[in-house]
Amino acid sequence: MDDMISLFASDDTAQSESAPPTRMMTPLQREALKKAFATLGVLDARGQFAMVEDLTGKRIASVQELHERDAQTLIHRLADKVSSTGRKNTGNTWDDREESTWIDKL
């Protein structure tokens, strides 16, 4: 039983070899985020930081803390917000549908 390794055992060498390196967000990601925030009208840092926390679950104090993977997640979630902007949201699935049905066309 002693020769069994726990899944949660502290093995620094295994972790450092298997964990992918954390990279900072790319300039293209930064530009995409800037554009999405502008489209949504969230232009102040406080509002942007709040939205980052809301959409990624990560609280940051500086843009430099936003890593490539988090930035990609944020870009997709902001794109969803941008695409849903302007659509009515009544809470009723039938009323909030995007496309017309044959009934609507009558």
Coordinates of C-alpha atoms in Angstrom, one line a residue:
M1 CA 0.0 0.0 0.0
D2 CA 2.9 2.3 0.6
D3 CA 4.0 2.2 -3.0
M4 CA 0.7 3.6 -4.2
I5 CA 0.8 7.3 -5.1
S6 CA -2.1 9.4 -4.1
L7 CA -3.7 11.4 -6.9
F8 CA -3.4 14.5 -4.7
A9 CA 0.2 13.8 -3.5
S10 CA 2.5 16.8 -3.7
D11 CA 4.9 16.1 -6.5
D12 CA 6.3 19.4 -7.8
T13 CA 8.2 17.8 -10.7
A14 CA 5.1 16.1 -12.1
Q15 CA 3.1 19.3 -11.8
S16 CA 5.7 21.5 -13.4
E17 CA 6.1 19.1 -16.3
S18 CA 2.4 18.6 -17.0
A19 CA 1.1 22.1 -16.3
P20 CA 1.1 24.3 -19.4
P21 CA 3.0 27.5 -19.1
T22 CA 0.8 30.5 -18.4
R23 CA 1.0 33.1 -21.2
M24 CA -0.1 36.7 -21.1
M25 CA -2.8 37.7 -23.5
T26 CA -1.8 38.5 -27.0
P27 CA -2.1 42.0 -28.6
L28 CA -4.9 40.6 -30.8
Q29 CA -6.8 39.5 -27.8
R30 CA -6.3 42.9 -26.1
E31 CA -7.7 44.6 -29.2
A32 CA -10.7 42.3 -29.4
L33 CA -11.5 43.0 -25.7
K34 CA -11.1 46.7 -26.2
K35 CA -13.5 46.6 -29.2
A36 CA -16.1 44.4 -27.4
F37 CA -16.1 46.7 -24.3
A38 CA -16.5 49.7 -26.6
T39 CA -19.4 48.0 -28.4
L40 CA -21.1 47.3 -25.1
G41 CA -20.5 50.9 -23.9
V42 CA -18.3 49.8 -20.9
L43 CA -15.6 52.3 -21.2
D44 CA -14.4 52.9 -17.6
A45 CA -11.9 50.6 -15.9
R46 CA -14.1 49.9 -12.9
G47 CA -17.0 48.7 -15.2
Q48 CA -14.6 46.6 -17.3
F49 CA -13.0 45.0 -14.2
A50 CA -16.4 44.2 -12.8
M51 CA -17.4 42.6 -16.1
V52 CA -14.2 40.5 -16.2
E53 CA -15.0 39.2 -12.8
D54 CA -18.6 38.5 -13.6
L55 CA -17.8 36.7 -16.8
T56 CA -14.7 34.8 -15.9
G57 CA -15.0 34.5 -12.1
K58 CA -11.5 36.0 -11.8
R59 CA -10.9 39.3 -10.0
I60 CA -8.1 41.3 -11.5
A61 CA -6.5 44.6 -10.5
S62 CA -4.6 45.1 -13.7
V63 CA -4.9 44.1 -17.3
Q64 CA -1.5 42.4 -17.0
E65 CA -3.1 39.8 -14.7
L66 CA -5.3 38.6 -17.6
H67 CA -3.8 35.5 -19.1
E68 CA -4.3 34.2 -22.6
R69 CA -6.8 31.5 -21.6
D70 CA -8.8 33.9 -19.5
A71 CA -8.8 36.5 -22.2
Q72 CA -10.1 33.9 -24.7
T73 CA -12.9 33.0 -22.4
L74 CA -13.7 36.6 -21.9
I75 CA -13.7 37.3 -25.6
H76 CA -16.3 34.6 -26.2
R77 CA -18.5 35.7 -23.4
L78 CA -18.3 39.4 -24.4
A79 CA -19.2 38.3 -27.9
D80 CA -22.3 36.6 -26.6
K81 CA -23.2 39.8 -24.7
V82 CA -22.7 41.9 -27.8
S83 CA -24.9 39.6 -29.9
S84 CA -27.7 39.6 -27.3
T85 CA -27.6 43.4 -27.0
G86 CA -30.6 44.9 -28.5
R87 CA -32.7 41.8 -28.2
K88 CA -35.6 42.0 -25.9
N89 CA -35.5 39.6 -23.0
T90 CA -38.9 39.2 -21.4
G91 CA -38.1 35.9 -19.7
N92 CA -40.6 34.2 -22.0
T93 CA -38.9 31.8 -24.4
W94 CA -41.6 32.0 -27.0
D95 CA -41.6 35.8 -27.0
D96 CA -37.8 36.0 -27.0
R97 CA -37.2 33.7 -29.9
E98 CA -34.9 35.1 -32.6
E99 CA -36.5 33.8 -35.8
S100 CA -40.0 34.1 -37.0
T101 CA -42.3 31.2 -37.1
W102 CA -45.0 30.4 -39.7
I103 CA -47.5 31.9 -37.2
D104 CA -45.6 35.2 -37.3
K105 CA -45.6 35.3 -41.1
L106 CA -49.4 35.0 -41.3

